[in-house]
XYZ file of C-alpha atoms in Angstrom:
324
model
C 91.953 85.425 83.145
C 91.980 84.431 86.876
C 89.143 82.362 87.944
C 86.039 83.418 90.120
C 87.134 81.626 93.350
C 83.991 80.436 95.569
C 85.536 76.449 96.926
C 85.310 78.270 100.898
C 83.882 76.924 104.034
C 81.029 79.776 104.968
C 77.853 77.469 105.021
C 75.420 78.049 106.600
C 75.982 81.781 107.711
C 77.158 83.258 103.904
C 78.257 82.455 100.376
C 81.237 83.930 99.521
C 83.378 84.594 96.198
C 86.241 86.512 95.347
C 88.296 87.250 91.795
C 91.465 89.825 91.368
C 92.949 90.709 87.704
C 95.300 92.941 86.158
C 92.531 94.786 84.514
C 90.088 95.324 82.331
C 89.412 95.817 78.390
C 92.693 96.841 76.366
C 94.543 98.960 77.804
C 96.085 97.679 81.279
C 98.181 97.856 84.133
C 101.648 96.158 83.865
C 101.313 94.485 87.104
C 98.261 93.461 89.827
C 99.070 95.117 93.074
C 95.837 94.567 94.544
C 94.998 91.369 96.641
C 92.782 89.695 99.162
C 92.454 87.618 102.122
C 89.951 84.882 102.969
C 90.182 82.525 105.524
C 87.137 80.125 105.925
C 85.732 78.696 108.930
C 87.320 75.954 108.676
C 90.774 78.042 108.714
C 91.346 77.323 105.216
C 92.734 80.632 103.624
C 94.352 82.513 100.358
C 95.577 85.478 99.269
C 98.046 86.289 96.272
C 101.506 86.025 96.464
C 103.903 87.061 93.358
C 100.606 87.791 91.553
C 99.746 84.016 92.292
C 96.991 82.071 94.232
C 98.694 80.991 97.754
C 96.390 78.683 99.485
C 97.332 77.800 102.941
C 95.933 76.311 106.563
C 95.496 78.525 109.527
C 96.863 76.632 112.574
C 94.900 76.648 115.455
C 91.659 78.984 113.699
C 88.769 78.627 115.588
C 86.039 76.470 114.213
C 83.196 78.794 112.620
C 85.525 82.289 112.493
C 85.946 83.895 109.243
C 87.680 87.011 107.980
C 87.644 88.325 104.441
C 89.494 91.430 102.896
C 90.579 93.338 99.877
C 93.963 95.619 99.564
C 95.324 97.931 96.922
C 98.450 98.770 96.689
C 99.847 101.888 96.203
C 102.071 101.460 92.853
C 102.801 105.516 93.101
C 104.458 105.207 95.973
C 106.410 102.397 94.906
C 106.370 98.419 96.222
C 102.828 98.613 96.082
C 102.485 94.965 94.930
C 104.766 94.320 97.823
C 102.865 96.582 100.675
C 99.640 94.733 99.828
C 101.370 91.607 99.644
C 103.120 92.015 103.424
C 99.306 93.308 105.026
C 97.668 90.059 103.468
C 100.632 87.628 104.606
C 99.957 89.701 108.194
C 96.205 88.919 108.534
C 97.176 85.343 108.268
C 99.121 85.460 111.313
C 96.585 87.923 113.245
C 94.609 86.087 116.038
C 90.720 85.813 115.341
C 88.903 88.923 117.440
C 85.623 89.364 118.580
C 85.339 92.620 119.251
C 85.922 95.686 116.869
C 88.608 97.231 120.046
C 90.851 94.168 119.497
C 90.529 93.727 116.177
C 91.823 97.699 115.661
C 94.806 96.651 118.607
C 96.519 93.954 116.458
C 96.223 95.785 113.590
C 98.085 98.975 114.611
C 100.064 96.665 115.810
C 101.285 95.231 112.098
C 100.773 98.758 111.184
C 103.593 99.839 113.047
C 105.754 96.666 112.208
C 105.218 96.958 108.212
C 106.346 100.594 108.937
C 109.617 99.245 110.426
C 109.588 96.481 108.118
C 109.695 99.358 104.774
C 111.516 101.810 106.447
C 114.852 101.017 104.922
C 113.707 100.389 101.565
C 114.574 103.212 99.576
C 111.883 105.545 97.804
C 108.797 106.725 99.643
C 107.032 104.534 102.027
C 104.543 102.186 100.197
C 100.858 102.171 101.216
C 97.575 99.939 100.624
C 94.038 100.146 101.589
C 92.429 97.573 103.785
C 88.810 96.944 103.723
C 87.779 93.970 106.036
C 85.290 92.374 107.405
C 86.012 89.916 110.731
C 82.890 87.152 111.124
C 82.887 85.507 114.679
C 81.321 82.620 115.294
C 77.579 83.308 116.144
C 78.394 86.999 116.040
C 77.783 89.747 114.191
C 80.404 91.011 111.283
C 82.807 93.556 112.221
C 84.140 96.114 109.722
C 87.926 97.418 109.651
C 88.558 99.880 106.841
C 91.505 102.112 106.068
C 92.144 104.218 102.384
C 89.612 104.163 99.416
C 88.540 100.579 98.934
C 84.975 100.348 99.715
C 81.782 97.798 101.228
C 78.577 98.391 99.570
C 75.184 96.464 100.560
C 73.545 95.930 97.856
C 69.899 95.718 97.927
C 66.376 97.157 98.215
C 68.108 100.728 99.251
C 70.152 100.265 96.184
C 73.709 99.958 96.105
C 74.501 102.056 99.666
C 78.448 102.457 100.626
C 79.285 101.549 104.156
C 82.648 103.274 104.262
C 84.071 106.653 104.049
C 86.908 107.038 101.665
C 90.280 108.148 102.690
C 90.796 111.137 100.668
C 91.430 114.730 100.467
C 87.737 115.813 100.095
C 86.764 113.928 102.853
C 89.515 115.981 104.823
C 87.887 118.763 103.707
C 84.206 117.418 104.748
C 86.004 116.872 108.865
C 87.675 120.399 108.809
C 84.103 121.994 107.513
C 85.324 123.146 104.618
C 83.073 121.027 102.042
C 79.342 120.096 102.589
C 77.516 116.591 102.089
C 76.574 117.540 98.573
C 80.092 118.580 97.726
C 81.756 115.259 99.416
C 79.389 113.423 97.225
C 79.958 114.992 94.182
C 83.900 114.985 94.712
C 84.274 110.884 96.150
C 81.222 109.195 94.394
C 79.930 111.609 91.196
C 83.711 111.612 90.125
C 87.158 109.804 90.405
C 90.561 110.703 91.533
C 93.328 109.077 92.264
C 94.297 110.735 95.689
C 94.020 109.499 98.979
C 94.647 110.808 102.464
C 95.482 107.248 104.738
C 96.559 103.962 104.067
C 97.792 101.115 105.496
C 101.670 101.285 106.245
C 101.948 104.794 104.798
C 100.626 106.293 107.488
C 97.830 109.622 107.561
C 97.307 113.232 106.352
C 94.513 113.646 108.459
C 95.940 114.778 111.223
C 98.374 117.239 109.591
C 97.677 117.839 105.905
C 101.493 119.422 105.428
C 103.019 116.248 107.139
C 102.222 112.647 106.606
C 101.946 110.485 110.377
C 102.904 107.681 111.236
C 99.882 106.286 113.217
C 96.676 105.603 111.369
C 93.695 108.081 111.656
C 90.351 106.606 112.728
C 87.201 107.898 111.493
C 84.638 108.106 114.608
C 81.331 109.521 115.079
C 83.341 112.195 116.962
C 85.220 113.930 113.926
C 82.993 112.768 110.805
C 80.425 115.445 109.970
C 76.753 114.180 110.940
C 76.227 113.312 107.945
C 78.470 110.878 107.626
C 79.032 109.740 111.500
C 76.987 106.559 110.998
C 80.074 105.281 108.898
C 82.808 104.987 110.914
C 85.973 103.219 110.315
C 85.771 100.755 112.845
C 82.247 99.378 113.637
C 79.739 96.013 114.119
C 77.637 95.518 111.327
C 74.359 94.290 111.065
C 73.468 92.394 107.712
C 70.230 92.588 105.793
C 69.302 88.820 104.235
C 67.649 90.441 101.532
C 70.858 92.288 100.524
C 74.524 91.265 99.183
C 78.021 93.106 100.311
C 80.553 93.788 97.830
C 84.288 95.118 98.967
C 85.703 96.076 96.100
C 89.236 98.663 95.099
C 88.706 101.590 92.976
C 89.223 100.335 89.869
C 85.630 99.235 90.024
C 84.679 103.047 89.811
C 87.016 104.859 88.123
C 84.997 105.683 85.331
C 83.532 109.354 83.885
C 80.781 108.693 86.120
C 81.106 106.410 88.735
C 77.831 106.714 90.915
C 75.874 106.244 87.879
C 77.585 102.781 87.174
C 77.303 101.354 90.772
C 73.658 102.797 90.865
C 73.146 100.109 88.416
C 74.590 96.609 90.502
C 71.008 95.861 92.319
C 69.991 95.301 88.796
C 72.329 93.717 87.574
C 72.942 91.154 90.536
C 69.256 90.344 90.831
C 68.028 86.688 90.117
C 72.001 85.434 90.502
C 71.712 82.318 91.879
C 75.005 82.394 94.206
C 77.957 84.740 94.913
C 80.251 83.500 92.468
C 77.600 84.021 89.630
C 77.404 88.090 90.823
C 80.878 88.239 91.169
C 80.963 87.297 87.331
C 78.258 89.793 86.627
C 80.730 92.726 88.002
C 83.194 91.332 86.458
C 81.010 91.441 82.923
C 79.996 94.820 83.485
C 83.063 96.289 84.091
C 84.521 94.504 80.918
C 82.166 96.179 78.994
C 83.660 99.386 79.880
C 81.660 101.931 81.180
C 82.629 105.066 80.208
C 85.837 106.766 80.636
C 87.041 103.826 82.535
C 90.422 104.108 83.963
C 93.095 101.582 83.841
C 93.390 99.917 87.146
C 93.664 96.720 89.331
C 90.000 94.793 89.929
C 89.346 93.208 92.578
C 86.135 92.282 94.472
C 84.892 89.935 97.563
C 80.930 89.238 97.122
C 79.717 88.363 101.086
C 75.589 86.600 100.705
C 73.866 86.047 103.478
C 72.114 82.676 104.046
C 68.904 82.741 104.830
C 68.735 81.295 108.536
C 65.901 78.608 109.432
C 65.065 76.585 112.475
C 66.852 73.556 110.393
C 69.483 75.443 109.350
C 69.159 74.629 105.989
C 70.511 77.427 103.936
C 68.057 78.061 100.640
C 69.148 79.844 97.805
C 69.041 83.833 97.410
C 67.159 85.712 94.372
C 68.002 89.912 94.693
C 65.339 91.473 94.054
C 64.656 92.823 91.160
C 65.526 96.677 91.174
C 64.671 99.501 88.631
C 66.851 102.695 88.132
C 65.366 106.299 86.849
């Protein structure tokens, strides 16, 4: 089983692990196609390449930048593995940003050249999600998020999800034909395996009966009100007294997903550090819950440090939550 990996460079801002595997309990996919990028502040980074650990050095990364992100690949629409593989090799290579505007203009940018890049293949474009989140130096995080990965803070609110999925119901929630309680029921009270954007494949957003080329962004504009404080592209501001978990769907594909991530405040509180939470979601989803899919795992736990006038980071106890 691949190892929690938690050797980065994030002191004293955040504590960060990551893990991706095949699967869990018996029954399993034949190959990962999910992956992840993290590059440290020190421009140290990984990602998986041939279903393998690929460490490597950022030339010229500015001191005290970070970026982490997870990716699924779309095996459906064939060279998943590979489409995830070709976005995480590309946010090696894409400048550090400060602002959400330029982070979204170099990434339409390898949008469009991954498009090129598959276009020959044969078989229908490949696709993978991309949930991100940029840290500049003395900054505040910036999120990037295209398909149905997900960020969650995790805390005294509970386990609250910071993105909208890409997927048919929420299609449904921008042309008015569903309402908040159906969107919830449809993307969090159940699972399905459909989506509506992703990176490289393009968007049905735009025009259900034809998939675009560009990507779609989600914007306070076209979400419903309910859901315009989640837009694809934003700055975030971090709670210390909460954790954020990006995570792929294989983390909720269960017979009843919201009940199972209603229960991670619990079950991350008193962890001393990020790798020991990202073992506890690990644990949890071993056990299985019920009705649990097979599918890819993978998951990026983001703490932040507590900040003091002597910077010294001290350790981090989630509260302890309790669940009707």
């Amino acid at each position: 089983m691949p190892p929690v990996l938690s050797d980065f460079q994030f002191a004293p801002r955040f504590d960060v692990a990551v893990a991706s595997r095949r699967g869990a309990g018996p029954v399993q996919r034949p190959e990962n196609q999910d992956n992840f990028v993290v590059i440290d502040v020190a421009g140290q980074a990984c990602h998986l390449l041939g279903q393998e650990l690929r460490r490597s050095r950022v030339r010229g990364w500015p001191a005290g930048h970070g970026r982490v992100a997870v990716l699924d690949g779309m095996g459906g629409h064939g060279h998943g593995r590979e489409a995830a593989e070709a976005v995480a090799a590309g946010l090696l290579t894409v400048p550090a940003c400060r602002s959400a505007a330029e982070l979204a203009r170099h990434l339409d940018v390898l949008h469009a050249e991954l498009q090129r890049h598959f276009a020959g293949q044969t078989g229908t474009r490949p696709g993978t999600t991309l949930t991100m989140l940029e840290l500049p130096a003395g900054g505040a995080p910036l999120l990037y998020h295209v398909g149905d990965s997900r960020l969650y803070e995790v805390g005294p609110a509970g386990a609250m999800p910071l993105t909208v999925d890409h997927v048919p119901a929420t299609a449904a929630a921008l042309a008015g034909r569903i309402d908040q309680r159906g969107w919830w029921r449809q993307v969090h009270g159940e699972h399905a395996p459909q989506i509506a954007q992703a990176f490289i494949l393009g968007n049905a957003f735009s025009n259900p009966a034809h998939l675009s080329d560009p990507l779609f962004e989600l914007t306070p504009v076209n979400l419903p009100s309910w859901l315009c404080h989640l837009p694809d592209r934003r700055v975030l501001a971090l709670r210390e007294d909460a954790v954020y978990v990006l995570a792929t769907d294989g983390f909720w594909s269960c017979a009843a997903p919201d009940a199972f991530v209603g229960g991670w405040p619990e079950l991350l509180a008193g962890s001393p550090d990020a790798a020991a939470m990202l073992e506890r979601l690990f644990g949890a989803i071993e056990s299985p819950p019920a009705g649990l899919q097979p599918d890819n795992l993978t998951a990026l736990v983001l703490r932040p440090l507590a900040q003091h006038g002597d910077e010294t980071a001290l350790p981090y106890h989630a509260p302890v939550l309790k669940h009707s």
